[in-house]
GROMACS .gro file of C-alpha atoms in nm:
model
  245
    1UNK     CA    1   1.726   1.501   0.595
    2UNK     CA    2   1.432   1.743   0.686
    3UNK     CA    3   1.254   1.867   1.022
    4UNK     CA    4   1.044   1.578   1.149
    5UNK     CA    5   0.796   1.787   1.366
    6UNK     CA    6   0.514   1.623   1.570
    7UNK     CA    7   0.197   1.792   1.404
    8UNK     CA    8  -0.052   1.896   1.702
    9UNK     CA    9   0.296   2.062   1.889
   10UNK     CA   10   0.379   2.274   1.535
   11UNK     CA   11   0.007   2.400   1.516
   12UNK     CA   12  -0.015   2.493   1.898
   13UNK     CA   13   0.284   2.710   1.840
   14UNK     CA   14   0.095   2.855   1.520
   15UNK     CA   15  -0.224   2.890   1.703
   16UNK     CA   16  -0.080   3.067   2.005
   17UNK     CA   17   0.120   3.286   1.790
   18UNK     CA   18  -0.197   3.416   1.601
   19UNK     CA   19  -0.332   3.483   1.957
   20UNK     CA   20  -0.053   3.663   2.069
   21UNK     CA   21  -0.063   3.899   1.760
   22UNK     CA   22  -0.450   3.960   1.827
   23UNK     CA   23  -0.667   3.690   1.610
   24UNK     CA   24  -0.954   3.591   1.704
   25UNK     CA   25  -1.021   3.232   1.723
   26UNK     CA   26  -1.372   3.125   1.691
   27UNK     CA   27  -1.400   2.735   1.787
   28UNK     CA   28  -1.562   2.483   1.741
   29UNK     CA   29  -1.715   2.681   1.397
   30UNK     CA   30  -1.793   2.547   1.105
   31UNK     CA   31  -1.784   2.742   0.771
   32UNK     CA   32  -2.152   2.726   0.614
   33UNK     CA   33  -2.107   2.916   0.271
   34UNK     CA   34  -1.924   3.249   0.112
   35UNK     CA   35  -2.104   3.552   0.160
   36UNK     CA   36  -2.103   3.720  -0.187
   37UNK     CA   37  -2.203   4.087  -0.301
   38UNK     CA   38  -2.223   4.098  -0.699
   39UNK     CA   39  -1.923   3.917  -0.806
   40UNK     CA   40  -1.724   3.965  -0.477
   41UNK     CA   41  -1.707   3.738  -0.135
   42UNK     CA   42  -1.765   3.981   0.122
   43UNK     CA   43  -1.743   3.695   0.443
   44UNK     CA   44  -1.874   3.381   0.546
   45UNK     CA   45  -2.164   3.260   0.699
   46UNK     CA   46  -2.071   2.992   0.939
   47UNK     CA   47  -2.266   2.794   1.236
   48UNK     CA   48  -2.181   3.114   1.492
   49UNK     CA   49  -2.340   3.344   1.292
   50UNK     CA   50  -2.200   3.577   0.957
   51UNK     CA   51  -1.867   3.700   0.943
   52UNK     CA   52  -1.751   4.022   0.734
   53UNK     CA   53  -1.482   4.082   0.597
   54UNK     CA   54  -1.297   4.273   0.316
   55UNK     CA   55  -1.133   3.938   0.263
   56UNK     CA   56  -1.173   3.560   0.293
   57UNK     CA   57  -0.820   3.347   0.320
   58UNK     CA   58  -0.951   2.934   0.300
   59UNK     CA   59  -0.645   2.785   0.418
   60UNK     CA   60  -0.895   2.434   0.499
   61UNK     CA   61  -0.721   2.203   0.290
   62UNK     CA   62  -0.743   1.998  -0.028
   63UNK     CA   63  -1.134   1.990  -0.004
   64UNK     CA   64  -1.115   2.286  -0.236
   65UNK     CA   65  -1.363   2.432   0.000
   66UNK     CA   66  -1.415   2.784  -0.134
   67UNK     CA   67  -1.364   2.714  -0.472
   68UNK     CA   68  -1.575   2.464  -0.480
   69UNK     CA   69  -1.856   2.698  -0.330
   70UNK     CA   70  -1.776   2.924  -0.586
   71UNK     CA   71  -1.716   2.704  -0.904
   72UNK     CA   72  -1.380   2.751  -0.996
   73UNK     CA   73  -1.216   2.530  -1.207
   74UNK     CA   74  -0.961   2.247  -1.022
   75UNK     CA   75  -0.691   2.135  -1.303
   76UNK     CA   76  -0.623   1.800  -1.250
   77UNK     CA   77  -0.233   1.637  -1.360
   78UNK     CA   78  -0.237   1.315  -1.224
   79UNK     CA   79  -0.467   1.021  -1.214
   80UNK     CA   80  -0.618   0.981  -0.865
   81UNK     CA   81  -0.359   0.943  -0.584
   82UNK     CA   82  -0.429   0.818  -0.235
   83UNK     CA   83  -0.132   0.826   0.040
   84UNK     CA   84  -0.145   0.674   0.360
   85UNK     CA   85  -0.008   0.718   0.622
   86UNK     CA   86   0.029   0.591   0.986
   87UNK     CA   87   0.234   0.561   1.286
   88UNK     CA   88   0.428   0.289   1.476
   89UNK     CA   89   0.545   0.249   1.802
   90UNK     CA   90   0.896   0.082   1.921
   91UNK     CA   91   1.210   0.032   1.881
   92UNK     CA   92   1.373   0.000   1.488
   93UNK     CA   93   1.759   0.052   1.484
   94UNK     CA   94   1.786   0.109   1.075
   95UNK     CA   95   1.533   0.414   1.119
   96UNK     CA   96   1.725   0.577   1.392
   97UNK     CA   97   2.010   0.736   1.245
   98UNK     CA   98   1.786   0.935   0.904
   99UNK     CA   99   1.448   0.931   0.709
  100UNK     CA  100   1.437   0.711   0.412
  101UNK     CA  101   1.196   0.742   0.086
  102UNK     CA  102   1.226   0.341  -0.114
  103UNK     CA  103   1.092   0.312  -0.401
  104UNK     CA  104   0.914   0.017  -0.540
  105UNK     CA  105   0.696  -0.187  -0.824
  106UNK     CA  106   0.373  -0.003  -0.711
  107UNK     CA  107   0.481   0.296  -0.541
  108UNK     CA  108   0.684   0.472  -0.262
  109UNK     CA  109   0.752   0.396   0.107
  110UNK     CA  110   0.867   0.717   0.359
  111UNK     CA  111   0.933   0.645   0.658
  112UNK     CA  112   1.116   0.831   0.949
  113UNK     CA  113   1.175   0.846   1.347
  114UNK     CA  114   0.994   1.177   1.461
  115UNK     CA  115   0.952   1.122   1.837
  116UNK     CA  116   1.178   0.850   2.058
  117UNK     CA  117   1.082   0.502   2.038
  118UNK     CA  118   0.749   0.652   1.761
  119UNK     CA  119   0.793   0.645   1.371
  120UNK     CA  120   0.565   0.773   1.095
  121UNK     CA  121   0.522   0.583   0.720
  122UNK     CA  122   0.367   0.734   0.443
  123UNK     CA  123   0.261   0.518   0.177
  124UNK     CA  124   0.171   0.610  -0.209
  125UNK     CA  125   0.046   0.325  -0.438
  126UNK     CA  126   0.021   0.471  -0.816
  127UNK     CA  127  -0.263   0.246  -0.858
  128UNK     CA  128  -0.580   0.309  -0.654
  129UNK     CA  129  -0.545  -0.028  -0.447
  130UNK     CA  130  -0.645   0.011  -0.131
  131UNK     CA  131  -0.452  -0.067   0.133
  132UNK     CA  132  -0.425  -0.304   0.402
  133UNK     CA  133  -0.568  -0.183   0.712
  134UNK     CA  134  -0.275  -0.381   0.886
  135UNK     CA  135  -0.012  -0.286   0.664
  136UNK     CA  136   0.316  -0.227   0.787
  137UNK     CA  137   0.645  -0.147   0.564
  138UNK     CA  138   0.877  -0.448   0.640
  139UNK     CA  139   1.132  -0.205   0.832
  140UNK     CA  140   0.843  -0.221   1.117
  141UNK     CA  141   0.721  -0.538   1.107
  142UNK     CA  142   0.653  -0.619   1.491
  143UNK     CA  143   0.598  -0.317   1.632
  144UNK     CA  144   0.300  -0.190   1.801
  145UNK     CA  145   0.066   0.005   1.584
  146UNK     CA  146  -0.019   0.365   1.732
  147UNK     CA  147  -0.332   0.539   1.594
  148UNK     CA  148  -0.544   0.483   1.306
  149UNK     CA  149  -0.379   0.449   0.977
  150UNK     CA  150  -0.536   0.779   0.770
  151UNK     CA  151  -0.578   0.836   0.441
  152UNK     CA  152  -0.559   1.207   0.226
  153UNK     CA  153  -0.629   1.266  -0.147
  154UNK     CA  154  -0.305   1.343  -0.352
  155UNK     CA  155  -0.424   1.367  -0.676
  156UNK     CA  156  -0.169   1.668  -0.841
  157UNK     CA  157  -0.428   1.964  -0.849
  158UNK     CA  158  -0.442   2.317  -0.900
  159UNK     CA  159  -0.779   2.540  -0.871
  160UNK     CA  160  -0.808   2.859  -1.133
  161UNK     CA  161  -0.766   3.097  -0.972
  162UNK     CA  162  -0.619   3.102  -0.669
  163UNK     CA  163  -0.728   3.460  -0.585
  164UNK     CA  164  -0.989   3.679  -0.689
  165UNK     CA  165  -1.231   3.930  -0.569
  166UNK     CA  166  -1.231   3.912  -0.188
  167UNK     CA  167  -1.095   3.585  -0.139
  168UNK     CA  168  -0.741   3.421  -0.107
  169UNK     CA  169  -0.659   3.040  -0.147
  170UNK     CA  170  -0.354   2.895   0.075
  171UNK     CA  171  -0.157   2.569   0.081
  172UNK     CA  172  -0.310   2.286  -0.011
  173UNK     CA  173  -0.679   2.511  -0.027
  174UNK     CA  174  -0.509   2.615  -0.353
  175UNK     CA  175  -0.279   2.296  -0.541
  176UNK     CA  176  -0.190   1.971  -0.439
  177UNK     CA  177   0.118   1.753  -0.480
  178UNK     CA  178   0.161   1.452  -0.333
  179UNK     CA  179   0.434   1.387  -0.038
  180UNK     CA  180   0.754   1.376  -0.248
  181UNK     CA  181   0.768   1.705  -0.349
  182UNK     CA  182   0.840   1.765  -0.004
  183UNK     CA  183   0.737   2.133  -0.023
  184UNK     CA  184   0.354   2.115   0.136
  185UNK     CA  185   0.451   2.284   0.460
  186UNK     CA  186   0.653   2.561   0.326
  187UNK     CA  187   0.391   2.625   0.097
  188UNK     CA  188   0.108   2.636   0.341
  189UNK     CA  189   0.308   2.892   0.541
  190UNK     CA  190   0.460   3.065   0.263
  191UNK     CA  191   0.109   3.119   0.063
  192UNK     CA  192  -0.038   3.261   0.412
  193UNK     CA  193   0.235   3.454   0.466
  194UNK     CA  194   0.231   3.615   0.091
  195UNK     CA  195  -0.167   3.659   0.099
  196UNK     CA  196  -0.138   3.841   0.430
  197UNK     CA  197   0.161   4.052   0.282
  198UNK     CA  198  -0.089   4.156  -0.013
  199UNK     CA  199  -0.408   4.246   0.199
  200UNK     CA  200  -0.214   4.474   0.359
  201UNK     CA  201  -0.067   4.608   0.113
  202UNK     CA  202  -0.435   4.637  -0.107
  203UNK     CA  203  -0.507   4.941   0.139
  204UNK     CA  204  -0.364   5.147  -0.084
  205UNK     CA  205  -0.257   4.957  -0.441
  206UNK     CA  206  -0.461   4.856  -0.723
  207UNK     CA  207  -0.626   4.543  -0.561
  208UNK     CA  208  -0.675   4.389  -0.914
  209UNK     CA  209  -0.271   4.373  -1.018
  210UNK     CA  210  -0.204   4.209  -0.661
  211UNK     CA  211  -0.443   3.953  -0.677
  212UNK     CA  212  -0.347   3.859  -1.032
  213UNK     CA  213   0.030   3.904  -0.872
  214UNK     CA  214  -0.068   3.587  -0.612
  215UNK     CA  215  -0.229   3.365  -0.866
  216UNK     CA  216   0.105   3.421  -1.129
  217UNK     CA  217   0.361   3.359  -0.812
  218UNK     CA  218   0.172   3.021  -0.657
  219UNK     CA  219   0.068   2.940  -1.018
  220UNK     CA  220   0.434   2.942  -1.137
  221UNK     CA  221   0.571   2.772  -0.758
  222UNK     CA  222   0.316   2.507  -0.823
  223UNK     CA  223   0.407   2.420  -1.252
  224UNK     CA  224   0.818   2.467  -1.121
  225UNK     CA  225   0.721   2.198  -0.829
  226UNK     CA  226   0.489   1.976  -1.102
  227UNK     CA  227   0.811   2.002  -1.335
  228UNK     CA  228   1.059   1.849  -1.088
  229UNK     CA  229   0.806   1.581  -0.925
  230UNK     CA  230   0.770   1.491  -1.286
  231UNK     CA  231   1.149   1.426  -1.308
  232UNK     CA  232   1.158   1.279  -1.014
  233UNK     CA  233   0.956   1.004  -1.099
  234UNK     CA  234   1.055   0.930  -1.452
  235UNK     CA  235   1.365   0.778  -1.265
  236UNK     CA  236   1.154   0.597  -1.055
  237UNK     CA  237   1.247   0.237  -1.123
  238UNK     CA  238   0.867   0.172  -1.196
  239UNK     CA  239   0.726   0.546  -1.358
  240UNK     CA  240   0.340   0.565  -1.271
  241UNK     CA  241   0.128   0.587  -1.624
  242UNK     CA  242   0.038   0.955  -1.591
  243UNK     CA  243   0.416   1.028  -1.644
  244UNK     CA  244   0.486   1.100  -1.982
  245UNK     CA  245   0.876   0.933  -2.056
   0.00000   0.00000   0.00000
């Protein structure tokens, strides 16, 4: 079944809970590039000046953008995946009761009621056909389109390595799965949780072993999550080409 939460709510609660417990937020900012010492980030340099800091956590998403600012390698195990995803607004009896995942010839349809009388699809071609800027799954045909449809990057990545002298990589900042491994939340909160566990406890442990500790733990999470999404879809009536039967 799941926890359909309505995104901008769930982040308010995040944002004012980081408040409460004495962050800082700096906004509107935008992050410039790493500050780097030697071989070590030391902050960030950003459009309200440079920020120091024994360590830098990017938790900005599957734009890689840390590691891409400092080369490291993204491990790609997929051929390029695009979901989309939008939202509809009405009245649709069948979606009322629980979400639904159907598969199909070219892909996967989610779909699920996450506010009354507003649903949310998700839609995963494995081909890179775009689609439809009117599309709707046939479930909603009628209803009244509500916001933009969006678009996000899928494509099954990992960057190497996920930790490293002054700098932590969270969530999707680290690996990406697509949708159906239904674990992107969880791991967005669980890798901040775990990086913020370990820069407190680097005050006064070897900071090398528990940086190589987080890369081995959301290295392994991500292959056991690859694994299963790999099973998954071999029994997908219509595998994708990238799975190996």
């Amino acid at each position: 079944m799941g926890f359909q939460a309505w995104r901008g709510t769930f982040d308010g609660i995040l944002l004012e809970r980081a408040k409460a417990l004495g962050v800082e937020v700096i906004h509107p900012c935008r992050a410039l590039r790493p500050l780097i010492k030697g071989e070590k980030v030391i902050g960030v340099a950003t459009s309200k000046g440079d920020y120091r800091s024994r360590f830098v956590v990017d938790a900005a998403g599957g734009q890689h953008w840390l590691g891409k600012k400092l080369g490291l390698k993204i491990n790609f195990f997929s051929s390029r995946l695009i979901a989309y995803y939008g939202y509809v607004e009405g009245n649709c009896l069948i979606e009322n009761q629980r979400p639904a995942i159907i598969a199909d010839q070219l892909g996967w349809t989610w779909r699920a009621k996450i506010q009354p009388y507003l649903y949310q699809w998700t839609r995963l071609n494995f081909s890179e056909q775009r689609l439809a800027s009117d599309w709707k799954t046939e479930a909603f045909q009628g209803m009244v389109t509500k916001y933009k449809t969006r678009s996000a990057d899928v494509t099954w990545r990992l960057v190497s390595p996920c930790a490293g002298r002054g700098y932590f990589l969270v969530g999707d900042a680290a690996g990406v799965l697509d949708p159906a491994s239904s674990h992107g939340v969880l791991k967005a909160i669980m890798s901040g949780i775990m990086a913020g566990h370990l820069i407190v406890q680097l005050v006064n442990q070897d900071a090398e072993l528990l940086i190589e500790t987080y890369s081995q733990w959301l290295t392994n999470w991500f292959e056991h999550d690859l694994t299963e999404l790999n099973k998954m879809y071999r029994n997908h009536p219509h595998p994708p080409q990238f799975i190996t039967l």
